[in-house]
Amino acid sequence: MRRALALAEGAASDGDVPVGAVVIDAEGRVIGEGRNLREITGDPTAHAEVVALREAASRIGSWHLAGCTLVVTLEPCLMCAGAILQARVPRVVFGSWDAKAGAAGSMYDVLRDRRLPHRVEVVGGVAEAEAAVQLRAFFADRRD
C-alpha cells in the first residue's frame, strides 16, 4: 500500500485524482503499477487499476493474473471492477471506500457478485486514513 500511496501522490502532482495501484504476484513481487493518468493521456480508461493491470499482464505475457493481488488506494469503480474480473485477479486490497462510485462493497459489490463466474476476495480500509487524506486534500484544493 505504501507504493500505491506514493503513486497516488504523483497523480495528484499532475492534476489527476490521487489514486495509485500495484499488482503483486504470488511471491510478493510487484509486477505492475499504475496511477491515474486520465489528465495526462486524455484517456478516460486510464485509471490506476487499469494501468497497473495492463503493465502486469504485459510483464508476465498473459492477461490471466491468477495468484495476483491488486492493491489500490481507492475502492475500484465499476469499470475497474470489470477489468479486475476479466483479468481473474483473485484478491483486491484497497484503502479508502468510495461511497459515490465504489464497486467493491460501497455502492455496488460487483467483485463478490455470486451471479458472476469469478469472485474476488476484497479487503477494504487498509491505510484508509492516509488514502482519505490524499483525496480530501486534492478535492479541497479544487473547491477553493
Short mmCIF file of C-alpha atoms in Angstrom, two decimals:
data_model
loop_
_atom_site.label_atom_id
_atom_site.label_comp_id
_atom_site.label_asym_id
_atom_site.label_seq_id
_atom_site.Cartn_x
_atom_site.Cartn_y
_atom_site.Cartn_z
CA MET A 1 0.00 0.00 0.00
CA ARG A 2 2.90 2.37 0.64
CA ARG A 3 3.93 2.16 -3.01
CA ALA A 4 0.35 2.72 -4.15
CA LEU A 5 0.11 5.82 -1.93
CA ALA A 6 3.34 7.17 -3.44
CA LEU A 7 1.97 6.61 -6.94
CA ALA A 8 -1.24 8.41 -5.94
CA GLU A 9 0.83 11.39 -4.84
CA GLY A 10 2.35 11.50 -8.32
CA ALA A 11 -1.10 11.53 -9.90
CA ALA A 12 -2.12 14.47 -7.73
CA SER A 13 1.06 16.35 -8.71
CA ASP A 14 -0.03 16.02 -12.33
CA GLY A 15 -3.54 17.28 -11.59
CA ASP A 16 -5.26 13.92 -11.54
CA VAL A 17 -7.30 12.29 -8.79
CA PRO A 18 -4.74 10.76 -6.41
CA VAL A 19 -5.19 7.04 -6.93
CA GLY A 20 -2.32 4.58 -7.15
CA ALA A 21 -2.27 0.82 -7.66
CA VAL A 22 0.16 -2.09 -7.69
CA VAL A 23 -0.21 -5.70 -8.78
CA ILE A 24 1.69 -8.18 -6.64
CA ASP A 25 2.39 -11.74 -7.80
CA ALA A 26 2.08 -14.86 -5.65
CA GLU A 27 5.70 -14.46 -4.49
CA GLY A 28 5.09 -10.91 -3.28
CA ARG A 29 6.86 -9.13 -6.15
CA VAL A 30 5.40 -6.00 -7.72
CA ILE A 31 4.76 -6.89 -11.38
CA GLY A 32 2.66 -3.88 -12.33
CA GLU A 33 1.99 -0.43 -11.06
CA GLY A 34 -0.13 2.49 -12.11
CA ARG A 35 -1.63 5.79 -11.17
CA ASN A 36 -4.44 7.81 -12.61
CA LEU A 37 -3.27 9.16 -15.97
CA ARG A 38 -6.53 10.49 -17.40
CA GLU A 39 -5.44 14.12 -17.39
CA ILE A 40 -2.03 13.40 -18.93
CA THR A 41 -3.25 10.99 -21.60
CA GLY A 42 -6.80 12.19 -22.21
CA ASP A 43 -7.82 8.54 -21.90
CA PRO A 44 -10.96 8.02 -19.80
CA THR A 45 -9.91 4.42 -19.09
CA ALA A 46 -6.51 5.39 -17.67
CA HIS A 47 -7.47 4.65 -14.07
CA ALA A 48 -4.69 3.46 -11.77
CA GLU A 49 -6.08 -0.08 -11.62
CA VAL A 50 -6.30 -0.46 -15.40
CA VAL A 51 -2.80 0.95 -15.87
CA ALA A 52 -1.40 -1.46 -13.26
CA LEU A 53 -3.28 -4.47 -14.69
CA ARG A 54 -2.02 -3.69 -18.21
CA GLU A 55 1.57 -3.43 -17.01
CA ALA A 56 1.32 -6.68 -15.03
CA ALA A 57 -0.20 -8.56 -17.97
CA SER A 58 2.47 -7.23 -20.30
CA ARG A 59 5.21 -8.16 -17.88
CA ILE A 60 4.09 -11.78 -17.46
CA GLY A 61 2.89 -12.16 -21.05
CA SER A 62 -0.67 -13.09 -20.15
CA TRP A 63 -3.96 -11.35 -19.36
CA HIS A 64 -4.68 -14.06 -16.77
CA LEU A 65 -3.43 -12.69 -13.43
CA ALA A 66 -4.32 -15.70 -11.28
CA GLY A 67 -2.46 -15.71 -7.98
CA CYS A 68 -2.00 -11.94 -8.00
CA THR A 69 -3.25 -9.26 -5.64
CA LEU A 70 -4.24 -5.76 -6.72
CA VAL A 71 -3.52 -3.11 -4.09
CA VAL A 72 -5.16 0.26 -4.73
CA THR A 73 -5.65 3.40 -2.67
CA LEU A 74 -9.35 3.86 -3.54
CA GLU A 75 -12.17 1.34 -3.87
CA PRO A 76 -12.41 0.35 -7.55
CA CYS A 77 -15.18 1.82 -9.72
CA LEU A 78 -17.44 -0.24 -11.99
CA MET A 79 -15.06 -0.06 -14.95
CA CYS A 80 -12.09 -1.13 -12.85
CA ALA A 81 -14.09 -3.89 -11.17
CA GLY A 82 -14.87 -5.22 -14.64
CA ALA A 83 -11.19 -5.14 -15.59
CA ILE A 84 -10.27 -6.93 -12.35
CA LEU A 85 -12.81 -9.65 -13.07
CA GLN A 86 -11.65 -10.01 -16.69
CA ALA A 87 -8.04 -10.39 -15.51
CA ARG A 88 -9.13 -13.05 -13.00
CA VAL A 89 -7.40 -11.27 -10.12
CA PRO A 90 -8.36 -13.26 -7.02
CA ARG A 91 -7.73 -10.59 -4.37
CA VAL A 92 -8.13 -6.81 -4.10
CA VAL A 93 -6.89 -4.73 -1.20
CA PHE A 94 -7.87 -1.08 -1.10
CA GLY A 95 -7.55 1.96 1.14
CA SER A 96 -10.42 4.42 1.07
CA TRP A 97 -14.04 3.43 0.47
CA ASP A 98 -15.84 5.29 -2.33
CA ALA A 99 -19.49 5.84 -1.36
CA LYS A 100 -20.22 7.62 -4.66
CA ALA A 101 -18.79 5.16 -7.19
CA GLY A 102 -17.31 2.14 -5.36
CA ALA A 103 -17.95 -1.28 -6.88
CA ALA A 104 -16.32 -3.44 -4.20
CA GLY A 105 -18.87 -3.06 -1.42
CA SER A 106 -19.89 0.60 -1.11
CA MET A 107 -22.32 1.48 -3.86
CA TYR A 108 -22.08 -1.85 -5.68
CA ASP A 109 -20.46 -5.18 -4.85
CA VAL A 110 -19.52 -6.36 -8.32
CA LEU A 111 -16.32 -8.11 -7.26
CA ARG A 112 -18.21 -10.51 -4.97
CA ASP A 113 -21.39 -10.89 -7.03
CA ARG A 114 -22.37 -14.56 -6.81
CA ARG A 115 -24.05 -14.40 -10.23
CA LEU A 116 -20.67 -13.99 -11.90
CA PRO A 117 -18.31 -16.90 -12.66
CA HIS A 118 -15.37 -15.27 -10.87
CA ARG A 119 -15.47 -13.72 -7.40
CA VAL A 120 -12.75 -11.72 -5.73
CA GLU A 121 -11.63 -11.61 -2.12
CA VAL A 122 -11.97 -7.97 -1.06
CA VAL A 123 -10.09 -6.35 1.82
CA GLY A 124 -11.04 -2.69 2.27
CA GLY A 125 -9.91 0.03 4.63
CA VAL A 126 -6.16 -0.73 4.55
CA ALA A 127 -4.28 2.52 5.25
CA GLU A 128 -7.66 4.18 4.83
CA ALA A 129 -6.73 7.33 6.74
CA GLU A 130 -3.68 8.03 4.55
CA ALA A 131 -5.62 7.45 1.33
CA ALA A 132 -8.53 9.60 2.51
CA VAL A 133 -6.19 12.48 3.43
CA GLN A 134 -4.77 12.48 -0.11
CA LEU A 135 -8.22 12.54 -1.66
CA ARG A 136 -9.59 15.24 0.66
CA ALA A 137 -6.57 17.48 0.08
CA PHE A 138 -6.85 17.06 -3.68
CA PHE A 139 -10.54 17.96 -3.82
CA ALA A 140 -10.23 20.75 -1.22
CA ASP A 141 -7.66 22.46 -3.46
CA ARG A 142 -10.08 22.34 -6.37
CA ARG A 143 -13.01 23.73 -4.40
CA ASP A 144 -11.15 26.83 -3.23
#
